[in-house]
Each structure stands twice: as C-alpha cells, then as structure tokens.
Short mmCIF file of C-alpha atoms in Angstrom, two decimals:
data_model
loop_
_atom_site.label_atom_id
_atom_site.label_comp_id
_atom_site.label_asym_id
_atom_site.label_seq_id
_atom_site.Cartn_x
_atom_site.Cartn_y
_atom_site.Cartn_z
CA MET Q 1 -63.27 6.12 -13.94
CA THR Q 2 -62.79 5.65 -17.69
CA VAL Q 3 -60.36 2.89 -18.69
CA LEU Q 4 -58.10 3.64 -21.65
CA THR Q 5 -56.86 0.62 -23.57
CA ARG Q 6 -53.31 0.29 -24.81
CA ARG Q 7 -54.50 1.06 -28.32
CA ALA Q 8 -56.43 4.12 -27.14
CA LEU Q 9 -53.28 5.40 -25.44
CA ASN Q 10 -51.31 4.67 -28.59
CA ARG Q 11 -53.59 6.76 -30.77
CA ALA Q 12 -53.69 9.60 -28.25
CA THR Q 13 -49.89 9.57 -28.08
CA LEU Q 14 -49.51 9.54 -31.87
CA ASP Q 15 -51.91 12.46 -32.17
CA ARG Q 16 -50.16 14.52 -29.50
CA GLN Q 17 -46.74 13.69 -30.96
CA LEU Q 18 -47.72 14.81 -34.48
CA LEU Q 19 -47.29 11.24 -35.72
CA LEU Q 20 -50.89 10.57 -36.73
CA HIS Q 21 -50.87 13.40 -39.26
CA ARG Q 22 -47.98 15.63 -40.30
CA ALA Q 23 -48.65 19.07 -38.87
CA PRO Q 24 -48.52 22.41 -40.76
CA LEU Q 25 -46.57 24.05 -37.92
CA ALA Q 26 -43.60 26.39 -38.04
CA VAL Q 27 -40.47 24.71 -36.69
CA PRO Q 28 -40.16 26.82 -33.50
CA ALA Q 29 -43.83 26.24 -32.70
CA ALA Q 30 -43.41 22.48 -33.16
CA ILE Q 31 -40.31 22.32 -30.95
CA GLU Q 32 -42.06 24.29 -28.21
CA TYR Q 33 -45.21 22.18 -28.49
CA LEU Q 34 -43.11 19.01 -28.09
CA VAL Q 35 -41.36 20.60 -25.07
CA GLY Q 36 -38.06 20.17 -26.84
CA MET Q 37 -36.52 17.27 -28.71
CA GLN Q 38 -33.93 14.80 -27.45
CA ALA Q 39 -30.67 15.93 -29.07
CA GLN Q 40 -27.71 14.20 -27.43
CA ALA Q 41 -26.73 13.29 -31.00
CA PRO Q 42 -26.64 16.37 -33.26
CA PHE Q 43 -28.82 15.34 -36.21
CA PRO Q 44 -31.73 13.06 -35.12
CA PRO Q 45 -33.98 16.10 -34.46
CA TYR Q 46 -33.96 16.84 -38.21
CA THR Q 47 -35.51 13.46 -38.97
CA GLY Q 48 -37.81 13.84 -35.97
CA LEU Q 49 -39.17 17.08 -37.42
CA TRP Q 50 -39.35 15.68 -40.96
CA THR Q 51 -41.52 12.78 -39.80
CA ARG Q 52 -43.85 15.18 -37.92
CA LEU Q 53 -44.16 18.31 -40.06
CA VAL Q 54 -45.46 19.15 -43.51
CA ASP Q 55 -42.66 19.96 -45.99
CA PHE Q 56 -39.91 20.35 -43.37
CA ARG Q 57 -36.51 21.35 -44.82
CA PRO Q 58 -33.18 20.93 -42.99
CA ASP Q 59 -32.17 24.55 -43.48
CA GLU Q 60 -35.22 25.65 -41.48
CA LEU Q 61 -33.69 24.17 -38.31
CA GLY Q 62 -30.11 24.98 -39.27
CA ASP Q 63 -30.96 28.66 -39.70
CA LEU Q 64 -32.71 28.74 -36.33
CA LEU Q 65 -29.58 27.38 -34.65
CA VAL Q 66 -27.31 29.90 -36.35
CA ASN Q 67 -29.68 32.78 -35.55
CA ARG Q 68 -29.87 31.78 -31.87
CA GLU Q 69 -33.60 31.06 -31.99
CA VAL Q 70 -33.14 27.44 -30.90
CA VAL Q 71 -30.35 25.87 -28.91
CA ARG Q 72 -29.02 22.57 -27.53
CA ILE Q 73 -28.68 22.36 -23.75
CA ALA Q 74 -28.88 19.74 -20.96
CA LEU Q 75 -32.44 19.70 -19.60
CA MET Q 76 -34.90 16.85 -19.05
CA ARG Q 77 -33.29 13.75 -17.50
CA GLY Q 78 -30.03 15.69 -17.56
CA THR Q 79 -29.68 14.96 -21.29
CA VAL Q 80 -29.14 17.39 -24.16
CA HIS Q 81 -32.35 18.70 -25.72
CA LEU Q 82 -33.11 21.00 -28.63
CA VAL Q 83 -35.35 23.84 -27.41
CA THR Q 84 -36.31 27.35 -28.39
CA ALA Q 85 -34.54 30.30 -26.81
CA ALA Q 86 -37.63 31.07 -24.72
CA ASP Q 87 -37.89 27.47 -23.50
CA CYS Q 88 -34.20 27.39 -22.67
CA ARG Q 89 -34.73 30.30 -20.30
CA ARG Q 90 -37.95 28.77 -18.90
CA LEU Q 91 -37.00 25.11 -18.58
CA ARG Q 92 -33.39 25.23 -17.40
CA PRO Q 93 -34.28 26.55 -13.90
CA VAL Q 94 -37.07 23.95 -13.59
CA MET Q 95 -34.57 21.16 -14.36
CA GLN Q 96 -31.78 22.45 -12.12
CA GLU Q 97 -32.65 20.05 -9.31
CA VAL Q 98 -32.44 17.12 -11.75
CA LEU Q 99 -28.92 18.13 -12.77
CA ASP Q 100 -27.88 18.74 -9.15
CA ARG Q 101 -29.16 15.33 -8.04
CA THR Q 102 -27.44 13.56 -10.94
CA LEU Q 103 -24.15 15.28 -10.16
CA ARG Q 104 -24.34 14.27 -6.49
CA ALA Q 105 -25.28 10.69 -7.32
CA THR Q 106 -22.52 10.24 -9.88
CA TYR Q 107 -19.60 12.38 -8.75
CA SER Q 108 -19.97 13.19 -5.04
CA ARG Q 109 -16.82 11.25 -4.13
CA GLN Q 110 -14.73 12.75 -6.94
CA LEU Q 111 -15.86 16.28 -6.04
CA ASP Q 112 -15.43 15.88 -2.28
CA GLY Q 113 -13.70 18.91 -0.77
CA LEU Q 114 -14.19 21.14 -3.81
CA ASP Q 115 -16.17 24.39 -3.69
CA LEU Q 116 -18.77 24.08 -6.47
CA GLY Q 117 -19.41 27.79 -6.34
CA GLU Q 118 -15.75 28.41 -7.12
CA ILE Q 119 -15.91 25.96 -10.04
CA GLU Q 120 -18.99 27.77 -11.34
CA THR Q 121 -17.34 31.20 -11.13
CA PHE Q 122 -14.15 29.94 -12.79
CA GLY Q 123 -16.09 28.23 -15.57
CA ARG Q 124 -18.20 31.31 -16.26
CA LYS Q 125 -15.08 33.44 -16.66
CA LEU Q 126 -13.76 30.94 -19.20
CA VAL Q 127 -16.80 30.56 -21.46
CA GLU Q 128 -18.63 33.87 -21.36
CA PRO Q 129 -16.12 36.19 -23.08
CA GLU Q 130 -16.50 33.93 -26.15
CA PRO Q 131 -17.60 30.32 -26.71
CA LEU Q 132 -14.95 27.78 -25.79
CA LEU Q 133 -14.31 24.25 -27.01
CA SER Q 134 -15.62 21.80 -24.45
CA SER Q 135 -12.29 19.96 -24.54
CA GLU Q 136 -10.44 23.22 -23.86
CA LEU Q 137 -12.78 24.03 -20.98
CA THR Q 138 -12.01 20.66 -19.41
CA ARG Q 139 -8.27 21.16 -19.96
CA ARG Q 140 -8.34 24.49 -18.14
CA LEU Q 141 -10.37 23.04 -15.31
CA MET Q 142 -7.73 20.33 -14.91
CA GLU Q 143 -5.02 22.97 -14.83
CA ARG Q 144 -6.87 24.79 -12.05
CA TRP Q 145 -7.62 21.60 -10.07
CA PRO Q 146 -4.84 19.16 -11.00
CA GLY Q 147 -5.26 15.56 -10.00
CA ARG Q 148 -9.03 15.76 -9.94
CA ASP Q 149 -11.34 13.61 -12.07
CA ARG Q 150 -11.78 15.34 -15.43
CA GLN Q 151 -15.33 14.04 -16.00
CA ALA Q 152 -16.38 15.19 -12.54
CA LEU Q 153 -15.06 18.70 -13.15
CA ALA Q 154 -16.66 18.91 -16.60
CA ASN Q 155 -20.03 17.76 -15.24
CA ALA Q 156 -19.79 20.14 -12.29
CA VAL Q 157 -19.51 23.08 -14.68
CA ARG Q 158 -22.27 21.70 -16.91
CA THR Q 159 -24.51 21.37 -13.85
CA ARG Q 160 -23.78 24.71 -12.25
CA LEU Q 161 -23.85 26.71 -15.49
CA PRO Q 162 -26.53 26.65 -18.23
CA LEU Q 163 -24.07 25.69 -20.96
CA VAL Q 164 -25.43 25.79 -24.50
CA GLN Q 165 -23.75 24.10 -27.47
CA VAL Q 166 -23.25 26.64 -30.24
CA PRO Q 167 -23.08 26.33 -34.05
CA PRO Q 168 -21.76 25.10 -36.40
CA ARG Q 169 -22.28 21.88 -34.41
CA ALA Q 170 -25.69 20.34 -35.23
CA VAL Q 171 -26.17 22.50 -38.34
CA TRP Q 172 -27.21 20.26 -41.27
CA GLY Q 173 -24.40 19.80 -43.77
CA ARG Q 174 -21.76 21.22 -41.45
CA SER Q 175 -19.59 19.81 -38.71
CA GLY Q 176 -18.05 21.21 -35.60
CA GLN Q 177 -16.66 20.21 -32.23
CA THR Q 178 -18.69 20.78 -29.10
CA THR Q 179 -18.27 24.45 -28.21
CA VAL Q 180 -20.06 26.03 -25.27
CA THR Q 181 -21.01 29.26 -23.57
CA THR Q 182 -23.72 30.16 -21.08
CA ALA Q 183 -27.32 30.71 -22.14
CA ASP Q 184 -27.16 34.13 -20.50
CA ALA Q 185 -24.25 35.18 -22.72
CA TRP Q 186 -25.62 33.53 -25.88
CA PHE Q 187 -29.04 35.17 -25.66
CA GLY Q 188 -28.11 38.35 -23.83
CA GLN Q 189 -30.95 37.67 -21.36
CA PRO Q 190 -31.07 36.01 -17.94
CA LEU Q 191 -32.84 32.76 -17.22
CA SER Q 192 -36.25 32.73 -15.58
CA GLY Q 193 -36.29 32.71 -11.79
CA ASP Q 194 -39.30 30.37 -11.65
CA THR Q 195 -38.43 26.81 -10.67
CA ALA Q 196 -42.02 25.58 -10.14
CA PRO Q 197 -42.78 22.55 -12.36
CA ASP Q 198 -46.55 23.09 -12.71
CA ASP Q 199 -46.58 24.57 -16.21
CA THR Q 200 -43.97 22.07 -17.40
CA VAL Q 201 -46.15 19.17 -16.19
CA LEU Q 202 -49.14 20.56 -18.10
CA ARG Q 203 -47.05 20.96 -21.24
CA TYR Q 204 -45.83 17.37 -20.95
CA LEU Q 205 -49.40 16.12 -20.73
CA ARG Q 206 -50.46 18.16 -23.78
CA ALA Q 207 -47.67 16.59 -25.83
CA PHE Q 208 -47.45 13.09 -24.28
CA GLY Q 209 -50.64 12.44 -22.29
CA PRO Q 210 -52.66 10.81 -20.92
CA ALA Q 211 -49.90 9.75 -18.55
CA SER Q 212 -49.19 8.66 -15.00
CA VAL Q 213 -47.19 10.56 -12.41
CA ALA Q 214 -44.42 8.02 -12.95
CA ASP Q 215 -44.48 8.81 -16.68
CA VAL Q 216 -44.07 12.54 -16.04
CA GLN Q 217 -41.18 11.87 -13.68
CA LYS Q 218 -39.55 9.49 -16.16
CA TRP Q 219 -39.71 12.17 -18.87
CA CYS Q 220 -38.23 15.04 -16.90
CA GLY Q 221 -36.24 13.38 -14.12
CA ARG Q 222 -37.88 15.38 -11.32
CA THR Q 223 -39.39 13.55 -8.37
CA GLY Q 224 -42.25 14.31 -6.00
CA LEU Q 225 -44.63 15.38 -8.77
CA ARG Q 226 -47.70 13.65 -7.33
CA GLU Q 227 -48.31 16.75 -5.22
CA VAL Q 228 -48.13 18.93 -8.34
CA VAL Q 229 -50.57 16.74 -10.28
CA ASP Q 230 -53.00 16.71 -7.36
CA ARG Q 231 -52.77 20.49 -7.08
CA LEU Q 232 -53.60 20.92 -10.77
CA GLY Q 233 -56.90 19.03 -10.42
CA LEU Q 234 -56.60 17.21 -13.74
CA PRO Q 235 -59.04 14.76 -15.34
CA ALA Q 236 -58.14 11.19 -14.37
CA PHE Q 237 -58.36 7.83 -16.16
CA ARG Q 238 -56.97 4.33 -15.70
CA ASP Q 239 -55.09 2.06 -18.03
CA GLU Q 240 -55.82 -1.64 -18.45
CA ASP Q 241 -53.56 -2.45 -15.49
CA GLY Q 242 -55.39 -0.03 -13.21
CA VAL Q 243 -52.66 2.64 -13.21
CA GLU Q 244 -54.06 6.14 -12.71
CA LEU Q 245 -53.49 8.46 -15.68
CA PHE Q 246 -53.93 12.22 -15.94
CA ASP Q 247 -54.56 14.57 -18.81
CA VAL Q 248 -55.26 18.19 -19.61
CA PRO Q 249 -58.94 19.06 -20.06
CA ASP Q 250 -60.40 18.71 -23.56
CA ALA Q 251 -57.26 17.05 -24.93
CA PRO Q 252 -57.71 15.02 -28.14
CA ARG Q 253 -58.11 11.29 -27.69
CA PRO Q 254 -58.82 9.77 -31.13
CA ASP Q 255 -60.79 6.62 -31.76
CA PRO Q 256 -58.52 3.61 -31.11
CA ASP Q 257 -59.30 2.27 -34.58
CA VAL Q 258 -58.26 5.37 -36.51
CA PRO Q 259 -55.57 4.34 -39.06
CA ALA Q 260 -51.96 5.17 -38.23
CA PRO Q 261 -49.44 5.74 -41.02
CA VAL Q 262 -45.95 4.29 -41.28
CA ARG Q 263 -43.47 6.56 -39.53
CA PHE Q 264 -39.67 6.54 -39.19
CA LEU Q 265 -38.48 7.77 -35.78
CA PRO Q 266 -34.85 8.85 -35.34
CA GLU Q 267 -32.40 7.68 -32.71
CA PHE Q 268 -33.25 8.82 -29.16
CA ASP Q 269 -36.74 10.03 -30.09
CA ASN Q 270 -38.47 11.32 -26.97
CA VAL Q 271 -41.64 9.33 -27.59
CA LEU Q 272 -39.59 6.20 -26.83
CA LEU Q 273 -37.98 7.65 -23.70
CA SER Q 274 -40.73 9.56 -21.94
CA TYR Q 275 -42.88 6.92 -20.25
CA ALA Q 276 -42.29 4.69 -17.25
CA ASP Q 277 -44.46 2.17 -19.08
CA GLY Q 278 -43.76 2.50 -22.79
CA ARG Q 279 -46.03 -0.31 -23.93
CA ARG Q 280 -48.37 2.21 -25.52
CA ILE Q 281 -45.85 2.37 -28.38
CA ILE Q 282 -43.26 -0.38 -27.92
CA GLY Q 283 -43.87 -3.95 -26.79
CA ALA Q 284 -41.72 -5.16 -23.91
CA GLU Q 285 -40.38 -7.95 -26.14
CA HIS Q 286 -38.99 -5.38 -28.59
CA ARG Q 287 -37.23 -3.07 -26.12
CA PRO Q 288 -33.87 -4.94 -26.25
CA ALA Q 289 -33.73 -4.35 -30.01
CA LEU Q 290 -33.99 -0.58 -29.50
CA PHE Q 291 -32.37 0.08 -26.12
CA THR Q 292 -28.79 -1.09 -26.48
CA VAL Q 293 -26.34 -1.88 -23.69
CA ASN Q 294 -24.08 1.02 -24.71
CA GLY Q 295 -26.83 3.62 -24.29
CA ILE Q 296 -27.76 4.05 -27.94
CA ILE Q 297 -31.51 4.19 -28.63
CA ARG Q 298 -31.89 2.89 -32.17
CA SER Q 299 -34.06 4.46 -34.85
CA ALA Q 300 -37.53 2.91 -34.85
CA LEU Q 301 -40.04 1.99 -37.52
CA LEU Q 302 -43.70 2.46 -36.54
CA VAL Q 303 -46.35 0.33 -38.23
CA ASP Q 304 -49.96 0.76 -37.12
CA GLY Q 305 -48.64 3.06 -34.41
CA PHE Q 306 -46.33 0.56 -32.70
CA VAL Q 307 -42.61 -0.18 -33.01
CA ALA Q 308 -42.29 -2.85 -35.68
CA GLY Q 309 -38.61 -2.61 -36.57
CA THR Q 310 -35.38 -0.67 -36.52
CA TRP Q 311 -33.69 1.16 -39.36
CA LYS Q 312 -30.39 2.70 -40.35
CA ILE Q 313 -29.08 4.54 -43.39
CA ASN Q 314 -25.66 3.32 -44.54
CA GLN Q 315 -23.78 5.49 -47.00
CA THR Q 316 -20.99 4.61 -49.37
CA LYS Q 317 -19.66 6.67 -52.22
CA GLY Q 318 -22.70 7.98 -54.09
CA LEU Q 319 -25.10 5.41 -52.59
CA ALA Q 320 -27.41 5.57 -49.57
CA VAL Q 321 -28.97 2.30 -48.41
CA LEU Q 322 -31.86 2.24 -45.97
CA ASP Q 323 -31.61 -1.01 -44.01
CA ILE Q 324 -34.85 -1.97 -42.28
CA ARG Q 325 -34.83 -4.78 -39.74
CA PRO Q 326 -38.43 -5.84 -38.96
CA LEU Q 327 -39.26 -7.08 -35.47
CA VAL Q 328 -42.64 -8.45 -36.56
CA ARG Q 329 -43.88 -10.10 -39.72
CA LEU Q 330 -44.86 -7.50 -42.30
CA SER Q 331 -47.43 -8.23 -44.98
CA ASN Q 332 -46.65 -7.34 -48.58
CA GLN Q 333 -49.10 -4.44 -48.34
CA VAL Q 334 -47.36 -3.08 -45.26
CA LYS Q 335 -43.95 -3.57 -46.86
CA SER Q 336 -45.10 -1.44 -49.80
CA ALA Q 337 -46.15 1.34 -47.42
CA VAL Q 338 -42.83 1.08 -45.54
CA TRP Q 339 -40.94 1.16 -48.84
CA ALA Q 340 -42.79 4.29 -50.00
CA GLU Q 341 -42.18 6.15 -46.75
CA GLY Q 342 -38.57 4.93 -46.70
CA ALA Q 343 -38.04 6.33 -50.19
CA ARG Q 344 -39.28 9.71 -48.96
CA LEU Q 345 -36.90 9.47 -46.00
CA LEU Q 346 -33.95 8.87 -48.33
CA ASP Q 347 -35.01 11.80 -50.51
CA PHE Q 348 -34.91 13.94 -47.37
CA THR Q 349 -31.65 12.72 -45.84
CA THR Q 350 -29.53 12.05 -48.95
CA PRO Q 351 -31.09 13.80 -51.96
CA ALA Q 352 -27.90 13.75 -54.02
CA ALA Q 353 -27.16 10.03 -53.67
CA ASP Q 354 -28.51 6.96 -55.38
CA HIS Q 355 -30.90 5.07 -53.14
CA ASN Q 356 -31.68 1.51 -52.17
CA ILE Q 357 -33.92 -0.07 -49.51
CA ARG Q 358 -33.32 -3.48 -47.96
CA PHE Q 359 -35.40 -5.55 -45.56
CA LEU Q 360 -33.02 -7.49 -43.31
CA VAL Q 361 -33.57 -10.56 -41.15
CA SER Q 362 -33.86 -9.77 -37.44
CA GLU Q 363 -30.82 -10.67 -35.36
#
C-alpha cells in the first residue's frame, strides 16, 4: 500500500482546497466544490473565497445571499456553514442525526418532559410567515414554556427545523441581527428526503482527501462511516504513522516538492477544522496559537503550505493595519512574499483606507 508523506498530504490538500493555485471558478461552483464554508462568523467566507479564487469580489457573494442562491445554516459538526441553495436542501437531511445527537448530549436534562414535536410545530408557525429575529423567536419560546432554559429551547428549534439566517446579515458592507426562517419557506422547495451519507463522503474526499475515516467523521460530525467507506470501495493509502487513508479514484496528488504560495486563511477556515489529524497543514506545536480556549479559531498564515503564523486586521479611523504574528522564523525573502500578499489582502478588505503591515513578536 502506497505511503503518503506529510508533505505529500499537504500538497494534495492545498490542491483540493484551491490553495495551490487560485481557481477560475464561479462563486457558487466553488462553494459547492468545497462542500460549503465554515460561516459561524458572518464575513470570514469572503476572505476564504478571495484567497482561493481568481478576481473574487465581495459583491459576488453578497448578491448571491440576497438573491437566495446561497445561505447560512447549521450543518457539518452542527456549526453554521455557507452553502448553495441546492446543497442546503441536500446536506441538511444528511446532517440531521448530528444535530439530534448534539442536542441530546447538551440539553437532554433541560428539555426533559418537553415534546420536541410540539416545539418544532410552534417554532415553524413563528418563523415561516416571515423571517423572525432570533432573539424574538427565543422570547416567544420562553413565553410558551416559561421557566425553561432559553438556550435549550432555542437549540431545540434550531435542531428540529432547518433554520436559515437571512440577509442583510453576512452581506459585505451591511449589518443585521440574526434573523431566521425555514429553508423550505426561504426557497419555496422542500428538503431532500435522502439521509444517506455516501455522496457527502465522496464530496469530502474530493475537496479534502486523501483522508481517514476519522477525518471524515471529524469534518461532518457523523459517526459509523467506516461501513460507508468500505461500501464505496475506494483506493487506499497509508500515512507515515500507518493510518489508512482513502481517496476518490484519479484524484490529483501533486508532487510533494511543488512550490506553495503564501496564503492568508480567515478565521474558522474549514481546512483547519476538518481532520482528526491536522498535521498535514498545522504542526501540533502551533495549534494552541490558533485554537483558543474561548472557541475562536484565529486567522492563519500559510508559508510553504503549512501554518506559519496568525494575522489580524485592526482598523482605526482611515487606517487598516495588518498585524502578522509569525510562529516560525521567516527569511527576508519569505517576509517579502508575505508582505506582497498581505498588501493584496488589505486592498481587498479595506480598499478605501490607508494601509500598513506589521510583523509582531510571537506571544
């Protein structure tokens, strides 16, 4: 069985994730290819698309949100993802068991004695006539079930109903509170009735592979996928630790020595979250710098394909400063490449401001 080195996995991952070369894809095609983008914060997907696509403009995604062609909804791992309308209808039923299991594990005591079907019916009547502020939905749930845990009630509705977050929230240059309705009402079409994960597993491998069964389960939150992988009869490999990896046939696996450009990944980027063993892109010694105790996944700088630092744009009146905190020593040549790509990032995020870039000392 072929052994794939860490560097070979890195280059395959970069290629699949559109990080080896910016892709000339339309935005909906890119989002579907990536099987959605982590979007628990409203705006990181814009940077995630900018770093992956040729000549991406913020209004391309903003218009898709307004026109109901893409949407934000809880899916993989029970977290909010940006997906196309078609993928919303396809993926939400596949991820229902993930949401159900999370609800039971987190709120079973608080929901004891309540009829979840009744909560679902009540919630649907509230949000389907027209989108409702999430805070108002929770308030009305508390009125109906006084004395109950507000977070438990809110998550029960979010689990039982395919709630989508509607614009203007997450539209570039605009702001808005979280406002929800059901996917059925928003799109005027029902969800798929197919809950089988087979196609979803194949799509994960196309965008993230080669990967282990544990990797697939880490990405989506579903369990028991070994049976699915075995049924699919996929090509198998091993990593340097002997872990069995799977891939779709004829998938690209570039030469491990192919050059990798500097890339700026946004907060919560899925490439950082979608592997049980993420060493193909982030060294174990650097994880604490990215994965914070309060659940924030910091923006990451990739150098030669691996996480080499964190970054953040700080804005004051008329000035945007890109602060880069290296986690490894950067040569002057690499710093020049980081500076050039950082300047392009600032031109994308804050075109009207003056710009500055600073290299900070690691904490």
